[in-house]
Coordinates of C-alpha atoms in Angstrom, one line a residue:
M1 CA 0.0 0.0 0.0
P2 CA 1.5 3.4 -0.9
A3 CA 2.1 6.0 1.7
G4 CA -0.5 8.7 1.7
S5 CA -3.4 6.3 1.5
F6 CA -5.1 4.6 4.4
G7 CA -6.7 1.2 4.1
G8 CA -8.5 1.1 7.5
Q9 CA -5.8 -0.6 9.5
Y10 CA -2.3 0.3 10.8
V11 CA 0.7 -1.5 9.4
W12 CA 3.3 -1.8 12.2
H13 CA 5.9 -4.0 10.5
P14 CA 9.1 -2.0 10.1
A15 CA 9.5 -3.0 6.4
A16 CA 6.6 -0.6 5.7
D17 CA 6.4 -0.1 1.9
D18 CA 9.8 -1.6 1.2
R19 CA 8.5 -4.6 -0.8
R20 CA 11.8 -6.2 -1.3
L21 CA 12.5 -6.1 2.4
A22 CA 9.0 -7.4 3.2
R23 CA 9.4 -10.4 0.9
A24 CA 12.9 -11.1 2.4
C25 CA 11.4 -11.1 5.9
I26 CA 8.9 -13.7 4.9
D27 CA 11.7 -15.8 3.5
V28 CA 13.7 -15.4 6.7
K29 CA 10.7 -16.5 8.8
A30 CA 10.5 -19.6 6.6
G31 CA 14.2 -20.4 7.2
R32 CA 15.4 -19.2 3.7
Y33 CA 18.1 -16.6 3.2
L34 CA 18.1 -16.0 -0.6
G35 CA 15.7 -13.1 -0.3
A36 CA 17.9 -11.5 2.4
E37 CA 20.9 -11.9 0.2
R38 CA 19.2 -10.1 -2.6
A39 CA 17.8 -7.3 -0.4
L40 CA 21.2 -6.6 1.1
R41 CA 23.4 -7.0 -2.0
E42 CA 21.5 -4.3 -3.9
T43 CA 22.2 -1.8 -1.1
R44 CA 26.0 -1.9 -1.0
A45 CA 26.1 1.7 -2.2
D46 CA 23.0 2.9 -0.3
F47 CA 24.1 2.8 3.3
G48 CA 20.9 4.2 4.8
T49 CA 18.8 1.4 3.2
R50 CA 21.4 -1.2 4.0
A51 CA 21.4 -0.3 7.7
H52 CA 17.6 -0.3 7.8
R53 CA 17.2 -3.6 5.9
S54 CA 19.9 -5.4 7.9
L55 CA 18.4 -4.4 11.2
V56 CA 14.8 -5.4 10.2
L57 CA 16.1 -8.7 8.8
A58 CA 18.1 -9.4 11.9
S59 CA 15.0 -8.9 14.1
E60 CA 13.3 -11.6 12.1
A61 CA 16.3 -13.9 12.3
A62 CA 17.5 -13.4 15.8
D63 CA 15.5 -16.3 17.3
S64 CA 16.6 -18.9 14.7
D65 CA 19.9 -20.3 13.4
L66 CA 19.5 -18.7 9.9
A67 CA 22.3 -16.2 10.2
E68 CA 24.8 -18.7 11.5
R69 CA 23.7 -21.2 8.8
W70 CA 23.9 -18.7 6.0
L71 CA 27.4 -17.5 7.1
A72 CA 28.6 -21.1 7.2
E73 CA 27.2 -22.0 3.8
E74 CA 27.9 -18.8 1.9
P75 CA 30.3 -16.6 3.7
G76 CA 30.4 -13.0 2.2
P77 CA 29.6 -9.4 3.0
E78 CA 25.9 -9.9 3.3
S79 CA 25.8 -13.0 5.4
A80 CA 28.5 -11.5 7.6
L81 CA 26.5 -8.3 8.1
L82 CA 23.3 -10.2 9.0
W83 CA 25.3 -12.3 11.5
A84 CA 26.8 -9.1 13.1
R85 CA 23.3 -7.7 13.4
V86 CA 21.8 -10.8 14.9
A87 CA 24.8 -11.1 17.4
M88 CA 24.2 -7.5 18.3
L89 CA 20.5 -8.0 19.1
R90 CA 21.3 -11.0 21.2
A91 CA 24.0 -9.2 23.2
L92 CA 21.8 -6.2 23.8
R93 CA 18.8 -8.3 24.9
A94 CA 21.0 -10.3 27.2
D95 CA 22.5 -7.2 28.7
D96 CA 19.1 -5.6 29.2
A97 CA 17.9 -8.7 31.0
G98 CA 21.0 -8.9 33.2
A99 CA 21.9 -12.3 31.9
R100 CA 25.1 -13.9 33.1
H101 CA 26.2 -14.8 29.6
A102 CA 25.8 -11.2 28.3
G103 CA 29.6 -10.6 28.3
T104 CA 30.1 -13.7 26.2
L105 CA 27.5 -12.6 23.7
L106 CA 29.1 -9.1 23.6
G107 CA 32.4 -10.6 22.6
I108 CA 30.8 -12.7 19.9
A109 CA 29.0 -9.6 18.5
E110 CA 32.2 -7.5 18.5
G111 CA 34.0 -10.2 16.6
A112 CA 31.2 -10.5 14.1
C113 CA 31.4 -6.7 13.5
E114 CA 35.1 -6.9 12.8
R115 CA 34.6 -9.8 10.4
A116 CA 31.8 -7.9 8.5
A117 CA 34.0 -4.7 8.4
R118 CA 36.9 -6.7 6.9
L119 CA 34.7 -8.2 4.2
N120 CA 33.4 -4.8 3.1
P121 CA 35.7 -2.0 4.3
R122 CA 33.6 0.8 2.7
D123 CA 30.4 -0.2 4.6
P124 CA 29.8 1.9 7.7
T125 CA 27.1 -0.5 9.0
P126 CA 29.4 -2.9 10.9
W127 CA 30.8 0.1 12.8
V128 CA 27.2 1.3 13.5
V129 CA 26.7 -2.1 15.1
H130 CA 29.8 -1.6 17.2
L131 CA 28.4 1.8 18.2
A132 CA 25.2 0.1 19.3
L133 CA 27.1 -2.3 21.5
A134 CA 29.1 0.6 23.1
R135 CA 26.3 1.1 25.7
I136 CA 27.3 -2.2 27.3
R137 CA 31.0 -1.4 27.7
R138 CA 30.4 2.3 28.4
P139 CA 33.6 3.8 26.9
R140 CA 34.5 7.2 28.2
D141 CA 36.6 8.8 25.4
P142 CA 36.8 12.6 25.5
A143 CA 34.3 14.7 23.6
P144 CA 35.4 17.1 20.8
T145 CA 35.3 20.8 21.3
G146 CA 32.0 22.5 20.9
L147 CA 29.9 20.7 23.6
L148 CA 29.0 22.6 26.7
T149 CA 29.1 19.6 29.0
A150 CA 31.9 17.7 27.1
P151 CA 30.3 14.3 27.9
P152 CA 32.7 11.4 27.4
G153 CA 31.5 8.5 25.3
P154 CA 32.3 6.4 22.2
W155 CA 33.3 9.4 20.1
P156 CA 36.1 7.6 18.1
L157 CA 33.5 5.0 17.0
L158 CA 31.1 7.7 15.9
A159 CA 34.0 9.4 14.0
R160 CA 34.9 6.2 12.2
V161 CA 31.3 5.8 11.0
L162 CA 31.0 9.4 9.9
R163 CA 34.3 9.1 7.8
L164 CA 32.5 6.5 5.7
D165 CA 29.0 8.1 5.8
P166 CA 28.8 11.6 7.3
W167 CA 25.0 11.7 7.8
N168 CA 24.4 8.1 8.8
R169 CA 21.0 8.1 10.4
E170 CA 21.4 5.1 12.6
A171 CA 24.8 6.0 13.9
H172 CA 23.5 9.4 15.2
H173 CA 20.6 7.7 16.9
R174 CA 22.7 5.0 18.4
F175 CA 25.1 7.6 19.7
L176 CA 22.4 9.7 21.2
A177 CA 20.9 6.6 22.9
F178 CA 24.3 6.0 24.6
F179 CA 23.4 9.0 26.8
F180 CA 19.8 7.9 27.6
A181 CA 19.2 7.6 31.4
R182 CA 18.2 4.0 31.1
Y183 CA 21.7 3.2 29.8
G184 CA 23.5 5.2 32.4
G185 CA 23.5 8.7 30.7
T186 CA 22.5 12.0 32.1
A187 CA 20.0 14.6 31.0
S188 CA 22.6 17.3 30.5
A189 CA 24.7 15.1 28.3
R190 CA 21.7 13.9 26.3
W191 CA 20.5 17.5 25.5
D192 CA 24.1 18.6 24.7
V193 CA 24.6 15.7 22.3
A194 CA 21.2 16.0 20.7
A195 CA 21.8 19.7 20.0
F196 CA 25.4 19.2 18.8
L197 CA 24.5 16.4 16.4
S198 CA 21.3 18.1 15.0
N199 CA 22.9 21.5 14.5
R200 CA 25.7 20.1 12.4
A201 CA 23.3 18.2 10.1
P202 CA 22.1 19.7 6.8
V203 CA 18.9 21.8 7.1
S204 CA 16.8 19.2 5.2
S205 CA 18.1 16.2 7.2
A206 CA 16.0 14.0 9.4
L207 CA 18.8 14.3 11.9
R208 CA 17.4 17.8 12.8
L209 CA 14.7 15.9 14.6
L210 CA 17.1 14.4 17.2
P211 CA 16.1 16.8 19.9
L212 CA 12.6 15.6 19.6
V213 CA 13.8 12.0 20.2
A214 CA 15.6 13.2 23.3
L215 CA 12.4 15.0 24.4
A216 CA 10.3 11.9 24.1
E217 CA 12.9 9.9 25.9
E218 CA 12.8 12.2 28.8
Y219 CA 9.0 12.2 29.2
D220 CA 7.9 11.3 32.7
P221 CA 4.2 10.6 32.9
S222 CA 4.3 11.2 36.7
S223 CA 5.7 14.7 36.3
L224 CA 3.1 17.4 36.6
L225 CA 2.2 19.0 33.2
A226 CA 5.1 17.1 31.5
H227 CA 3.1 16.8 28.3
R228 CA 3.2 20.6 27.9
A229 CA 7.0 20.5 27.2
W230 CA 6.2 20.1 23.5
R231 CA 4.6 23.6 23.5
R232 CA 7.8 25.4 24.5
P233 CA 9.0 27.7 21.8
Q234 CA 12.2 25.8 21.0
W235 CA 10.4 22.4 20.5
V236 CA 7.7 24.0 18.4
A237 CA 10.4 25.6 16.3
T238 CA 12.2 22.3 15.9
A239 CA 9.0 20.5 14.9
L240 CA 8.0 23.2 12.4
H241 CA 11.5 23.2 11.0
G242 CA 11.2 19.5 10.3
H243 CA 7.9 20.0 8.6
R244 CA 9.1 22.8 6.5
H245 CA 12.6 21.5 5.5
W246 CA 12.6 17.7 5.9
L247 CA 9.1 16.6 5.0
P248 CA 9.4 17.7 1.4
E249 CA 12.4 15.3 1.1
V250 CA 10.4 12.2 2.1
P251 CA 9.1 11.3 -1.4
R252 CA 12.7 10.9 -2.5
Y253 CA 13.3 8.0 0.1
R254 CA 13.4 4.5 -1.2
F255 CA 11.0 3.5 1.6
T256 CA 8.7 5.6 3.9
P257 CA 10.9 6.7 6.9
V258 CA 8.1 5.7 9.4
L259 CA 10.0 6.2 12.6
D260 CA 11.2 9.7 11.8
L261 CA 7.8 10.7 10.6
S262 CA 6.3 9.3 13.8
Y263 CA 8.5 11.5 16.0
L264 CA 7.7 14.5 13.9
A265 CA 3.9 13.9 13.7
H266 CA 3.8 13.3 17.5
A267 CA 5.8 16.5 18.3
L268 CA 3.5 18.6 16.0
Y269 CA 0.4 17.1 17.5
M270 CA 1.6 17.7 21.1
S271 CA 2.5 21.3 20.2
R272 CA -0.9 21.8 18.7
Q273 CA 0.4 22.5 15.2
E274 CA -2.6 20.7 13.8
T275 CA -2.3 21.5 10.1
E276 CA 1.3 20.4 10.0
A277 CA 0.7 17.3 12.1
R278 CA -2.1 16.3 9.6
D279 CA 0.4 16.7 6.8
V280 CA 2.9 14.3 8.4
L281 CA 0.3 11.6 9.4
T282 CA -1.1 11.8 5.9
A283 CA 2.4 11.2 4.4
M284 CA 2.7 8.1 6.7
G285 CA -0.5 6.6 5.3
P286 CA -1.2 3.3 7.1
Y287 CA 2.4 2.8 8.4
A288 CA 3.0 3.2 12.1
A289 CA 5.8 3.0 14.6
R290 CA 5.3 2.4 18.3
M291 CA 7.7 5.2 19.3
P292 CA 7.1 7.8 20.6
W293 CA 3.4 7.0 21.1
S294 CA 4.2 4.1 23.5
A295 CA 5.7 6.5 26.0
F296 CA 2.2 7.8 26.6
G297 CA 0.2 4.6 26.6
E298 CA -0.8 1.9 24.2
P299 CA 0.6 3.1 20.9
S300 CA -2.4 2.2 18.7
D301 CA -4.8 4.0 21.1
Q302 CA -2.5 7.1 21.2
L303 CA -2.1 7.2 17.4
T304 CA -5.9 6.8 16.9
R305 CA -6.6 9.6 19.3
A306 CA -4.3 11.9 17.4
R307 CA -5.7 11.0 14.0
R308 CA -9.3 11.4 15.2
T309 CA -8.5 14.8 16.7
L310 CA -7.0 15.8 13.4
G311 CA -9.9 14.6 11.4
L312 CA -8.1 11.7 9.7
P313 CA -9.4 8.2 9.2
V314 CA -8.9 5.7 12.0
P315 CA -9.1 1.9 12.0
A316 CA -12.7 0.6 12.1
G317 CA -13.8 -0.9 15.4

């Protein structure tokens, strides 16, 4: 279903309107890797799509032996990347659960990243995976000049990714997440990093939305009037900037950037910019992401409430 239309139900799957990826996910669920190989091979020069597809495919493969089997049967850049992604997800899940074997899984994942990087040195995605894993080891490398709080963190890893792909979306989001409170970060560092990364991005980049991600992450439902934070002038300006400068770029994407659109739509809705919020939700069509709506309750209910308020179609029943 094309973005911009609404068929009466939300589509939550992260493949959204990337048909090649959606078919590959079905193959992976069935224990086949040929579709994944095709989906990844054609993205060797498109790092944003490669990162997105490899992460979605890994989420489908993480609970099976497909990645290990593919790497053993057909070792190459694509199978090595999927294995690195799967190993990353397993390590992060184990660490989040406090599992005793988390350290072992972390070592396996780091080794898988290094292998994938050797097989395709121009691909930044293995280093993005390394960056995602950094929240487990918590490196404290010094920050570059230009940050008020100079928060230590995995700055050399970020720099390595950006040498290969200066505006890599996932790398910026993974780096910001390193400073989330749930991973041991602080509010001052989180705001400083979000501002630093967004301000250096091109005017029309989705990276300009990073402060809205930090804002949603900081939301505390027990705090009095916390929901009014989105109405402060700086966040209204950030959301309107995204609507004015980034939203027109969305039709040029190979797939609908659902998560970025979701953060923008939510911020515009919360700041009562109804016309602009309606534009963004219309651009999303039926595709939906759980964040940031899930911070406020059941995501489907929250999204439906917003769409109904804005006069947009909602799922029947």
